[in-house]
JSON list of C-alpha atoms in Angstrom, two decimals:
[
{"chain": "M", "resi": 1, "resn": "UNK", "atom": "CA", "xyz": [59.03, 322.01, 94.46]},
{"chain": "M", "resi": 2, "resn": "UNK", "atom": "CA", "xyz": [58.31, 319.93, 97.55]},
{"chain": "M", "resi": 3, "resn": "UNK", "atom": "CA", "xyz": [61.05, 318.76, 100.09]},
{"chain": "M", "resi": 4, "resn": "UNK", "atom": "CA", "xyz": [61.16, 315.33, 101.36]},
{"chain": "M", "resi": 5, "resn": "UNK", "atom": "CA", "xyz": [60.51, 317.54, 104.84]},
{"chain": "M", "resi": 6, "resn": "UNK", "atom": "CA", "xyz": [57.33, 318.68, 103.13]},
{"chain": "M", "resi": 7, "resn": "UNK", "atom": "CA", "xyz": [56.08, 315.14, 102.04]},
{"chain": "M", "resi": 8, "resn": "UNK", "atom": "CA", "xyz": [53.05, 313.73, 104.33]},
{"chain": "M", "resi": 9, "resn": "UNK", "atom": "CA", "xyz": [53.05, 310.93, 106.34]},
{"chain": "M", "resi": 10, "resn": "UNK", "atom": "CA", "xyz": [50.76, 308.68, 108.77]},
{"chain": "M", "resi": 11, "resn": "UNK", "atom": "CA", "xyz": [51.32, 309.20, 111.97]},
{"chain": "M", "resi": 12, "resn": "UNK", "atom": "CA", "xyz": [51.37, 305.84, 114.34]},
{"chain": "M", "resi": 13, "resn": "UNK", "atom": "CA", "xyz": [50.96, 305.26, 117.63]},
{"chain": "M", "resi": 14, "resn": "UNK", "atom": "CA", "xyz": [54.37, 306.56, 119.38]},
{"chain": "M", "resi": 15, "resn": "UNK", "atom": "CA", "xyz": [56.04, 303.29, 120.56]},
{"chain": "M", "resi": 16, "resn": "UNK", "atom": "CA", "xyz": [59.77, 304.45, 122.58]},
{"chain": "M", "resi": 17, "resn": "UNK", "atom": "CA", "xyz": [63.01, 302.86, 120.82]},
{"chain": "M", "resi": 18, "resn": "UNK", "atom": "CA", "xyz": [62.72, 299.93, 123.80]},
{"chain": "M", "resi": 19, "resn": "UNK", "atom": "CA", "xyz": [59.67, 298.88, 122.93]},
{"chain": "M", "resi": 20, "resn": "UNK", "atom": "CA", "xyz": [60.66, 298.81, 119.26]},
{"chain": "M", "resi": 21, "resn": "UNK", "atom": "CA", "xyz": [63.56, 296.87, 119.93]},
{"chain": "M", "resi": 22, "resn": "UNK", "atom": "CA", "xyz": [61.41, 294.46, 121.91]},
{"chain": "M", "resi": 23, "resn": "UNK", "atom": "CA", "xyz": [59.34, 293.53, 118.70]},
{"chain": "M", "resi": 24, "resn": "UNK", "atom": "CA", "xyz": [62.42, 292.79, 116.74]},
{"chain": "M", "resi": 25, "resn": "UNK", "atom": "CA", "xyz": [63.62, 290.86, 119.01]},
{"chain": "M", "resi": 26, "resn": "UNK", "atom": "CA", "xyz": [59.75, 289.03, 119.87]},
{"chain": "M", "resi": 27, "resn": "UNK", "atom": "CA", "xyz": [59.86, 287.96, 116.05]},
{"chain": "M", "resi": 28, "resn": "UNK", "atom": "CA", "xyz": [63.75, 286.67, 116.48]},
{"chain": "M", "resi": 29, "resn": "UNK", "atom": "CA", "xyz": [62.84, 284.80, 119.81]},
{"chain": "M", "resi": 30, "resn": "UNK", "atom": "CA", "xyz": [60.21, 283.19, 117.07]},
{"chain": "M", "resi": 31, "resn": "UNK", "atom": "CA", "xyz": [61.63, 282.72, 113.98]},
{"chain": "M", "resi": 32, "resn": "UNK", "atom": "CA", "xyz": [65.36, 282.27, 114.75]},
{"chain": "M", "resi": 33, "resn": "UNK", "atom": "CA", "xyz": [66.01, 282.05, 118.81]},
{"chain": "M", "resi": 34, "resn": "UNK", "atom": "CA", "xyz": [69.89, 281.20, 118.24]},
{"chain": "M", "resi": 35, "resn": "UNK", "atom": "CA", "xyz": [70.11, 285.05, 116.78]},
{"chain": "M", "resi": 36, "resn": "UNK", "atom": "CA", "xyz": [69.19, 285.83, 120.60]},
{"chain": "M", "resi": 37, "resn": "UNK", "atom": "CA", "xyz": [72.47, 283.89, 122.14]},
{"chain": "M", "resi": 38, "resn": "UNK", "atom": "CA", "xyz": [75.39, 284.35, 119.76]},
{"chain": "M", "resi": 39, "resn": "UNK", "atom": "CA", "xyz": [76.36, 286.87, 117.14]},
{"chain": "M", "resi": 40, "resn": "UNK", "atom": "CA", "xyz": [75.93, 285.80, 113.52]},
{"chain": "M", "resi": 41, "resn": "UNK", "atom": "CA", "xyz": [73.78, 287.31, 110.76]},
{"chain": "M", "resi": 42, "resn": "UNK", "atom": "CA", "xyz": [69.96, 286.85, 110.62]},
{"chain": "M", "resi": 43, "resn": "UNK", "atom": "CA", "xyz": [68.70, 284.90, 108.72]},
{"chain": "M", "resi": 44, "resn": "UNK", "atom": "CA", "xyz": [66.23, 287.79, 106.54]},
{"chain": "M", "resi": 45, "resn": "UNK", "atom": "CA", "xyz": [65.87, 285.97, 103.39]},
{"chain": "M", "resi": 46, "resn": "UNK", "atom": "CA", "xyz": [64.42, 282.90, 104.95]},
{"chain": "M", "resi": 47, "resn": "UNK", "atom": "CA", "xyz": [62.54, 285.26, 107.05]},
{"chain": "M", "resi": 48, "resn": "UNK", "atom": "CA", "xyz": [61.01, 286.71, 104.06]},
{"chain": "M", "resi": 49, "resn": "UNK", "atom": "CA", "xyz": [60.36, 283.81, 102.07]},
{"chain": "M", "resi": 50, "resn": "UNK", "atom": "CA", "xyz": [58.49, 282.01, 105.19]},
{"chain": "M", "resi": 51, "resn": "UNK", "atom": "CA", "xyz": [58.35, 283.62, 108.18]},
{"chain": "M", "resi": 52, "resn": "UNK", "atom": "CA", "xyz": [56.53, 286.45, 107.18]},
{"chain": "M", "resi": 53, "resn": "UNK", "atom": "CA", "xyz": [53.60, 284.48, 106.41]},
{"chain": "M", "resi": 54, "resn": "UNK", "atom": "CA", "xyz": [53.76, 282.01, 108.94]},
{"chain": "M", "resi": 55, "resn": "UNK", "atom": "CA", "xyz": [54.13, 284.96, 112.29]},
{"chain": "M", "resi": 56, "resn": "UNK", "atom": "CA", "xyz": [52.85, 287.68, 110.81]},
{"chain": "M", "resi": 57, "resn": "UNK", "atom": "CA", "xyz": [50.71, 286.71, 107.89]},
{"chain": "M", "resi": 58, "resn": "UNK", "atom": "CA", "xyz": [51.94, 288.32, 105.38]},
{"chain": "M", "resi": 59, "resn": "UNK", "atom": "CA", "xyz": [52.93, 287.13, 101.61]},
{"chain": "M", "resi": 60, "resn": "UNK", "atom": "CA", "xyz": [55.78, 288.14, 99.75]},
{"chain": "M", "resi": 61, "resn": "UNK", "atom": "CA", "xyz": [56.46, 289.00, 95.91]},
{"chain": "M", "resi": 62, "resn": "UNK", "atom": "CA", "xyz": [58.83, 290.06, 93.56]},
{"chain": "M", "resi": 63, "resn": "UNK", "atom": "CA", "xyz": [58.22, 292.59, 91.49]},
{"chain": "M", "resi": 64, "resn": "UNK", "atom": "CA", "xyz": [59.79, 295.50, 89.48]},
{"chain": "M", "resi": 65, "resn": "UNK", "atom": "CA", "xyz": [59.11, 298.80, 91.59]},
{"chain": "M", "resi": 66, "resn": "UNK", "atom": "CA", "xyz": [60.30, 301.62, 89.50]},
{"chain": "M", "resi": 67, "resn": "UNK", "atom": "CA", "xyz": [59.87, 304.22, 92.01]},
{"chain": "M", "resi": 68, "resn": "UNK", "atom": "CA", "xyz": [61.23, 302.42, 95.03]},
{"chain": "M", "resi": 69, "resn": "UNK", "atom": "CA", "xyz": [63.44, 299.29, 96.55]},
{"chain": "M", "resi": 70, "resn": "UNK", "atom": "CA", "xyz": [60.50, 297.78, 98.63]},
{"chain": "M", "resi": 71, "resn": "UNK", "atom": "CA", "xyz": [57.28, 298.49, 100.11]},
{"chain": "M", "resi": 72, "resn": "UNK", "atom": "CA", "xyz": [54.71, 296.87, 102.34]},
{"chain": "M", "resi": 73, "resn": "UNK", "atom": "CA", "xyz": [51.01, 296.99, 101.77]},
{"chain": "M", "resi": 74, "resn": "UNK", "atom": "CA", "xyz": [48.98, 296.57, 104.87]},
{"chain": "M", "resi": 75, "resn": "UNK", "atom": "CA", "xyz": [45.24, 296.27, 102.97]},
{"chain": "M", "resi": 76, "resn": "UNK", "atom": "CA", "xyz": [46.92, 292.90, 100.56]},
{"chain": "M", "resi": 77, "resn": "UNK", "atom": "CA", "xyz": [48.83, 292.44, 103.72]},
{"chain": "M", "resi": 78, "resn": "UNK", "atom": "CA", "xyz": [51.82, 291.91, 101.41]},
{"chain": "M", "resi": 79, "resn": "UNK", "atom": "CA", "xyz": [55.33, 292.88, 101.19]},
{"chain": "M", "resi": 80, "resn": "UNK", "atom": "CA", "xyz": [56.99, 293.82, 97.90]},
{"chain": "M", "resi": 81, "resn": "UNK", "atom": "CA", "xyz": [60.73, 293.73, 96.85]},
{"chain": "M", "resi": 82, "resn": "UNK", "atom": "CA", "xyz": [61.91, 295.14, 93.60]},
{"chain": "M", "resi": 83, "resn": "UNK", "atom": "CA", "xyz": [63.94, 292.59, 92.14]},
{"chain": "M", "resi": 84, "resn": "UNK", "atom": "CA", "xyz": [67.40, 294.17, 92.63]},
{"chain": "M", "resi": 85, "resn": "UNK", "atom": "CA", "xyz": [66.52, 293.95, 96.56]},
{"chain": "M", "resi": 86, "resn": "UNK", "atom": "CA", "xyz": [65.69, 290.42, 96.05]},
{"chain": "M", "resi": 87, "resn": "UNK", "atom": "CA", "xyz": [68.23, 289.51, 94.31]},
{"chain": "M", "resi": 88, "resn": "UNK", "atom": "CA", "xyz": [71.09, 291.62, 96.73]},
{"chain": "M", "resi": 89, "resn": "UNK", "atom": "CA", "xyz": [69.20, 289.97, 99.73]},
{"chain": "M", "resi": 90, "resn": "UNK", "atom": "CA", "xyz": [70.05, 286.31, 98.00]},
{"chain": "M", "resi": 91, "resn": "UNK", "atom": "CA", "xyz": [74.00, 287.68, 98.03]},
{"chain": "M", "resi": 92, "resn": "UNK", "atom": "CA", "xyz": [73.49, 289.03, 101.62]},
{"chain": "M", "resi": 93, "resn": "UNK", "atom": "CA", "xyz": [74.43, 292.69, 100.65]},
{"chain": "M", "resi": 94, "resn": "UNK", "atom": "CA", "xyz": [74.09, 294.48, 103.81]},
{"chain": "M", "resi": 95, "resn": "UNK", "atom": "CA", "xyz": [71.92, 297.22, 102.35]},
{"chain": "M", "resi": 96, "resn": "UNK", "atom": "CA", "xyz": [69.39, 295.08, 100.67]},
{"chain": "M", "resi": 97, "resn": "UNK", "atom": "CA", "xyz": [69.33, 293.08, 103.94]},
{"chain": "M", "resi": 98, "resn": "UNK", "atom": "CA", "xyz": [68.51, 296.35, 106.00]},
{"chain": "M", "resi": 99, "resn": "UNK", "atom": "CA", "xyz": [65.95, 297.64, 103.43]},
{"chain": "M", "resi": 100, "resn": "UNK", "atom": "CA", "xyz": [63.96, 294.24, 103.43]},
{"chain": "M", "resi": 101, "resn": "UNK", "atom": "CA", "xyz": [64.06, 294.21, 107.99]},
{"chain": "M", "resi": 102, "resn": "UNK", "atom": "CA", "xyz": [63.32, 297.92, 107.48]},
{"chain": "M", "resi": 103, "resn": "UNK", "atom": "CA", "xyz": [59.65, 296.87, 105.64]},
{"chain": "M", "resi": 104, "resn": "UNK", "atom": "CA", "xyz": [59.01, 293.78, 107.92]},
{"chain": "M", "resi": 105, "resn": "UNK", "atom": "CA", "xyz": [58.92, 296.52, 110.44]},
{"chain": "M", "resi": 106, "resn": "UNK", "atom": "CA", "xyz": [56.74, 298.23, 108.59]},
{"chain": "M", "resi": 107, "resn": "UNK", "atom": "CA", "xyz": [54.77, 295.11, 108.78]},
{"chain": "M", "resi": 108, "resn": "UNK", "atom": "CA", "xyz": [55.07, 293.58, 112.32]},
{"chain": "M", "resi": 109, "resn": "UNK", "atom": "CA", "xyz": [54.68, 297.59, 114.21]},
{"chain": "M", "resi": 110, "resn": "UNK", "atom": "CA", "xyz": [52.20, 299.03, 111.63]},
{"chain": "M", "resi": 111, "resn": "UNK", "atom": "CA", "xyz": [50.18, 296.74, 109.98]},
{"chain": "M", "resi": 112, "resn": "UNK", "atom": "CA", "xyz": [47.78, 296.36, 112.43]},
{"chain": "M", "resi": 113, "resn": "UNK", "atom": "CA", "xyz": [47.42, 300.30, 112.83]},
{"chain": "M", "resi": 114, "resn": "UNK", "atom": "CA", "xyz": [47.17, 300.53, 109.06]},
{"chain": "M", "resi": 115, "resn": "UNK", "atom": "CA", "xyz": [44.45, 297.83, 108.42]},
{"chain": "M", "resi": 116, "resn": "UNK", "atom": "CA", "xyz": [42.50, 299.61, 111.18]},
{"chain": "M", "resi": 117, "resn": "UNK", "atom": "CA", "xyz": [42.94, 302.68, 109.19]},
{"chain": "M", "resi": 118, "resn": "UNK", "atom": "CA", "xyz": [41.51, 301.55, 105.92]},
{"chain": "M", "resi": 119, "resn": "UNK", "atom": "CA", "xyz": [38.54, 299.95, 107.64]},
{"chain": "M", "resi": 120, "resn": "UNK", "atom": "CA", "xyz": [37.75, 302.78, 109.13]},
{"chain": "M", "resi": 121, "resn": "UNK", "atom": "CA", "xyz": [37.90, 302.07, 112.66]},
{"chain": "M", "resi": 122, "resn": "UNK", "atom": "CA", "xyz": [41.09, 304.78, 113.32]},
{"chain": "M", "resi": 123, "resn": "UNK", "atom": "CA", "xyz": [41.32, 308.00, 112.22]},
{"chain": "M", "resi": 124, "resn": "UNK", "atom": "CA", "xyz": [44.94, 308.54, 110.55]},
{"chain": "M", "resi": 125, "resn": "UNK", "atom": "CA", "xyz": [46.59, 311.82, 111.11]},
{"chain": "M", "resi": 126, "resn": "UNK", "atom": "CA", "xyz": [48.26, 313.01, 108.32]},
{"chain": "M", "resi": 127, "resn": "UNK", "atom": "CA", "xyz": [51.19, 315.27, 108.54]},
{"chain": "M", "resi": 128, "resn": "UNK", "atom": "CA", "xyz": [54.19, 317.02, 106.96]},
{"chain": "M", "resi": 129, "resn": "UNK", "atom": "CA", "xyz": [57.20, 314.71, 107.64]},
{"chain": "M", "resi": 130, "resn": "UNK", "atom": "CA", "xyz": [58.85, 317.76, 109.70]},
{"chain": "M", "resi": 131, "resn": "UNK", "atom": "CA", "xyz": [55.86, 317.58, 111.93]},
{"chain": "M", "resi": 132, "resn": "UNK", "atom": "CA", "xyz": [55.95, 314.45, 112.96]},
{"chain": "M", "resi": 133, "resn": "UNK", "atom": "CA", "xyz": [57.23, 313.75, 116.08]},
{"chain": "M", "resi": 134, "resn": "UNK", "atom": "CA", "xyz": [60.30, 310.83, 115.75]},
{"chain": "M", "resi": 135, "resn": "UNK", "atom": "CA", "xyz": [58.44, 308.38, 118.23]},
{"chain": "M", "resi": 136, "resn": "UNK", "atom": "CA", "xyz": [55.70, 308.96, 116.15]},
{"chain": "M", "resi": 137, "resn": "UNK", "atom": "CA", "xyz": [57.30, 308.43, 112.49]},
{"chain": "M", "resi": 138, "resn": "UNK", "atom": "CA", "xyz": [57.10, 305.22, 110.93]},
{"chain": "M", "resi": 139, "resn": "UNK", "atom": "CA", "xyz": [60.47, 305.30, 109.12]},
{"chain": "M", "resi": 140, "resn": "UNK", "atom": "CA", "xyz": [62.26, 305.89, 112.35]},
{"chain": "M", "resi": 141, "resn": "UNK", "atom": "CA", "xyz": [60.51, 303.51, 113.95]},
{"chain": "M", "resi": 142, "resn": "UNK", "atom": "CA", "xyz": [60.96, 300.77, 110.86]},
{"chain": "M", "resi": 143, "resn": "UNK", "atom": "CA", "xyz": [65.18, 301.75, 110.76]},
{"chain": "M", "resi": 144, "resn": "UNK", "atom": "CA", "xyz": [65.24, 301.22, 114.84]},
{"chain": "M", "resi": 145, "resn": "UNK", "atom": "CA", "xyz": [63.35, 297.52, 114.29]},
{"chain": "M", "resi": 146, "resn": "UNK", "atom": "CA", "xyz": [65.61, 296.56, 111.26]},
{"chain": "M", "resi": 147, "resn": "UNK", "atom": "CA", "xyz": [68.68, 297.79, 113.61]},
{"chain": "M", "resi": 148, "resn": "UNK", "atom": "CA", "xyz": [67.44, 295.72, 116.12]},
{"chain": "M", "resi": 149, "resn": "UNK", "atom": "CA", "xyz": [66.48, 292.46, 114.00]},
{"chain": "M", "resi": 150, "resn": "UNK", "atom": "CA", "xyz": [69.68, 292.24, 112.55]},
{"chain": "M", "resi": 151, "resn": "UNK", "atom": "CA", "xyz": [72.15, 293.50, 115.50]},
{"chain": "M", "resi": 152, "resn": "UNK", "atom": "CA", "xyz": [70.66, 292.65, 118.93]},
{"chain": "M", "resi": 153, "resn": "UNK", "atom": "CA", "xyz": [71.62, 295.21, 121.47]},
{"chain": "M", "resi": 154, "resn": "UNK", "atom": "CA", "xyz": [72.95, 293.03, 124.03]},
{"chain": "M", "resi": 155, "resn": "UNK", "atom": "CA", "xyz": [74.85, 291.13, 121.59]},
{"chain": "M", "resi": 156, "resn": "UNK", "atom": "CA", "xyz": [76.41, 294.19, 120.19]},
{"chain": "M", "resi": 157, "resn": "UNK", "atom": "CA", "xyz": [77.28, 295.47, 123.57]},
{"chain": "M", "resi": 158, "resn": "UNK", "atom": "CA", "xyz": [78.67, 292.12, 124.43]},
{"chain": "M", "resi": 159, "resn": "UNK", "atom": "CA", "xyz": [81.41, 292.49, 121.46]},
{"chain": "M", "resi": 160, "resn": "UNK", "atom": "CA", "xyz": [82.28, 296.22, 122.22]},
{"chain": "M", "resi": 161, "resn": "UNK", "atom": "CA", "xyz": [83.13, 295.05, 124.89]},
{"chain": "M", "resi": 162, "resn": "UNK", "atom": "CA", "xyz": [85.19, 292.51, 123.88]},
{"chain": "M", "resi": 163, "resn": "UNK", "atom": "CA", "xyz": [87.20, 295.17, 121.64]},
{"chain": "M", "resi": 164, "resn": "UNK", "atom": "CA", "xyz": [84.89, 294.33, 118.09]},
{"chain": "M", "resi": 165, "resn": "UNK", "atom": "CA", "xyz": [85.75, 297.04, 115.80]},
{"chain": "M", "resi": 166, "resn": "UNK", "atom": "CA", "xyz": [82.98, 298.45, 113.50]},
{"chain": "M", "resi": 167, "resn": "UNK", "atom": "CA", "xyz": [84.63, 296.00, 110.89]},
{"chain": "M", "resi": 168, "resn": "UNK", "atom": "CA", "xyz": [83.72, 293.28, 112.88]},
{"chain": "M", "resi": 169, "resn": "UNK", "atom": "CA", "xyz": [80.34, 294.12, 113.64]},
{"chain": "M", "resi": 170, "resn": "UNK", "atom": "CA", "xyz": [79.66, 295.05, 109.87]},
{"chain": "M", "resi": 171, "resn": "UNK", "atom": "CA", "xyz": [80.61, 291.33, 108.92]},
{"chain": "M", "resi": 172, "resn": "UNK", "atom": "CA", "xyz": [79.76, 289.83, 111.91]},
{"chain": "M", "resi": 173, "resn": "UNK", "atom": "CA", "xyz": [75.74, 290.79, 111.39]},
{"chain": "M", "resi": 174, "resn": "UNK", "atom": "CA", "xyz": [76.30, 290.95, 107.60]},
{"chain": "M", "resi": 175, "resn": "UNK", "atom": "CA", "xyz": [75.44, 294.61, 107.31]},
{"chain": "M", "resi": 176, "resn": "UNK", "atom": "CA", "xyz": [76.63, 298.12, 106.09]},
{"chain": "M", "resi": 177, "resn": "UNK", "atom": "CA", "xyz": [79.61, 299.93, 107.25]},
{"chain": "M", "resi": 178, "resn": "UNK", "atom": "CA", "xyz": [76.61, 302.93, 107.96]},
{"chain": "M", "resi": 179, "resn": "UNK", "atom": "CA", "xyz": [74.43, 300.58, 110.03]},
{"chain": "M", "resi": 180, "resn": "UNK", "atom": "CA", "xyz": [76.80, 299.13, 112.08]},
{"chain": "M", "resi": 181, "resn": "UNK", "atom": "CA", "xyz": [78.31, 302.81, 113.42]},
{"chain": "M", "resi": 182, "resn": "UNK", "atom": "CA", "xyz": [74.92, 303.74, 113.38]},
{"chain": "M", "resi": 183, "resn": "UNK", "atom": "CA", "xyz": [73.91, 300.81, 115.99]},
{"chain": "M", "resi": 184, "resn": "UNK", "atom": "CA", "xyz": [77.47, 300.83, 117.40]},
{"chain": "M", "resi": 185, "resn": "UNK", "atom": "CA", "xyz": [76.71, 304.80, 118.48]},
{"chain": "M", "resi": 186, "resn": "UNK", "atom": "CA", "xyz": [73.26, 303.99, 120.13]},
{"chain": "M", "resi": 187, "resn": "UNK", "atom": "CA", "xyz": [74.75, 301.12, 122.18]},
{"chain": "M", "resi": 188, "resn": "UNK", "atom": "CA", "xyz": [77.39, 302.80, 123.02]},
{"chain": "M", "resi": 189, "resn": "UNK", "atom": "CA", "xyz": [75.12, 305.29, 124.14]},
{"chain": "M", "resi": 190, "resn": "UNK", "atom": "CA", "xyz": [73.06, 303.01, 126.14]},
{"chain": "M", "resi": 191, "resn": "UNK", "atom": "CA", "xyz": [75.84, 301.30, 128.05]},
{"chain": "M", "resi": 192, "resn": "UNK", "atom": "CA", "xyz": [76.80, 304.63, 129.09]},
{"chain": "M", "resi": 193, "resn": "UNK", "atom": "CA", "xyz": [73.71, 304.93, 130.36]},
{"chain": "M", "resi": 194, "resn": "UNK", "atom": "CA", "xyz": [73.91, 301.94, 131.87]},
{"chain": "M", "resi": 195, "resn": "UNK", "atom": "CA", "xyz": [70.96, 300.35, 130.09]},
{"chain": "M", "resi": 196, "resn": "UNK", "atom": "CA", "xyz": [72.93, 297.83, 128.74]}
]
């Protein structure tokens, strides 16, 4: 029986986690600018239902996806929500919010790659998930641009340190408990570093 290790996977271009954290925040400075300057949750259903075609040209359904929660076809240039998603992204469940930024990442970094891929103008190296290097991995890249669209680094950095707990960021941003230790870990990291 095959691992999830063992699955393939496209490789895409490497990108490093700054420059995927730049695109998030490109398509906030577009779409919703105010998500830039002050802490509040983005606004990912609008995003869906209208921004997605608008900056990135891409159209939106609803569907029933019995083998997944979303996915994001770059040859109909369309992004697909199983209707549980959809319907948990309407309540603002944090996980439903993260799995819809997750697949507009898929569709702001990759599409482009993709579409060049199916018309035959890349060649797509295909490899065992264990192979592929992180910078190289879609899903990691996709999980650091949904991190980043809903929880802006700076603006997380600004409330550690102004004492926010991980409570605070989880409600503040309107995501899970997970992704907001998860971000809270890498910016803590950074401002150590003193990138931040």
């Amino acid at each position: 029986m095959n691992s999830l290790a063992d699955a393939r996977v496209v490789a895409v271009p490497g990108l490093s986690w700054a420059e995927v954290q730049k695109s998030a925040r490109d398509l906030l400075e577009l779409v919703c600018p105010e998500r830039l300057n002050s802490p509040g949750p983005t606004p990912v259903a609008e995003l869906f239902e209208g921004g997605l075609r608008e900056v990135l040209g891409v159209e939106y359904r609803i569907d029933d996806l019995y083998d997944g929660e979303a996915e994001y076809d770059p040859k109909k240039r369309e992004l697909t929500l199983d209707e549980g998603v959809y319907l948990g992204l309407l309540d603002e469940n944090g996980r439903d919010r993260f799995t819809v930024a997750h697949e507009i990442g898929h569709a702001h970094l990759h599409g482009p790659y993709y579409r060049g891929v199916i018309r035959g103008k890349r060649k797509a190296i295909v490899l065992q998930r264990s192979q592929v290097p992180v910078y190289q991995n879609p899903e990691k890249q996709a999980d650091v641009y949904a991190s980043e669209l809903l929880m802006p680094s700076p603006l997380v950095a600004q409330m550690i340190r102004d004492d926010a707990s991980l409570i605070d960021l989880s409600r503040t941003f309107k995501v899970s408990h997970d992704a907001a230790r998860v971000k809270q870990e890498r910016v803590l990291r950074s401002m150590r570093a003193g990138k931040l």
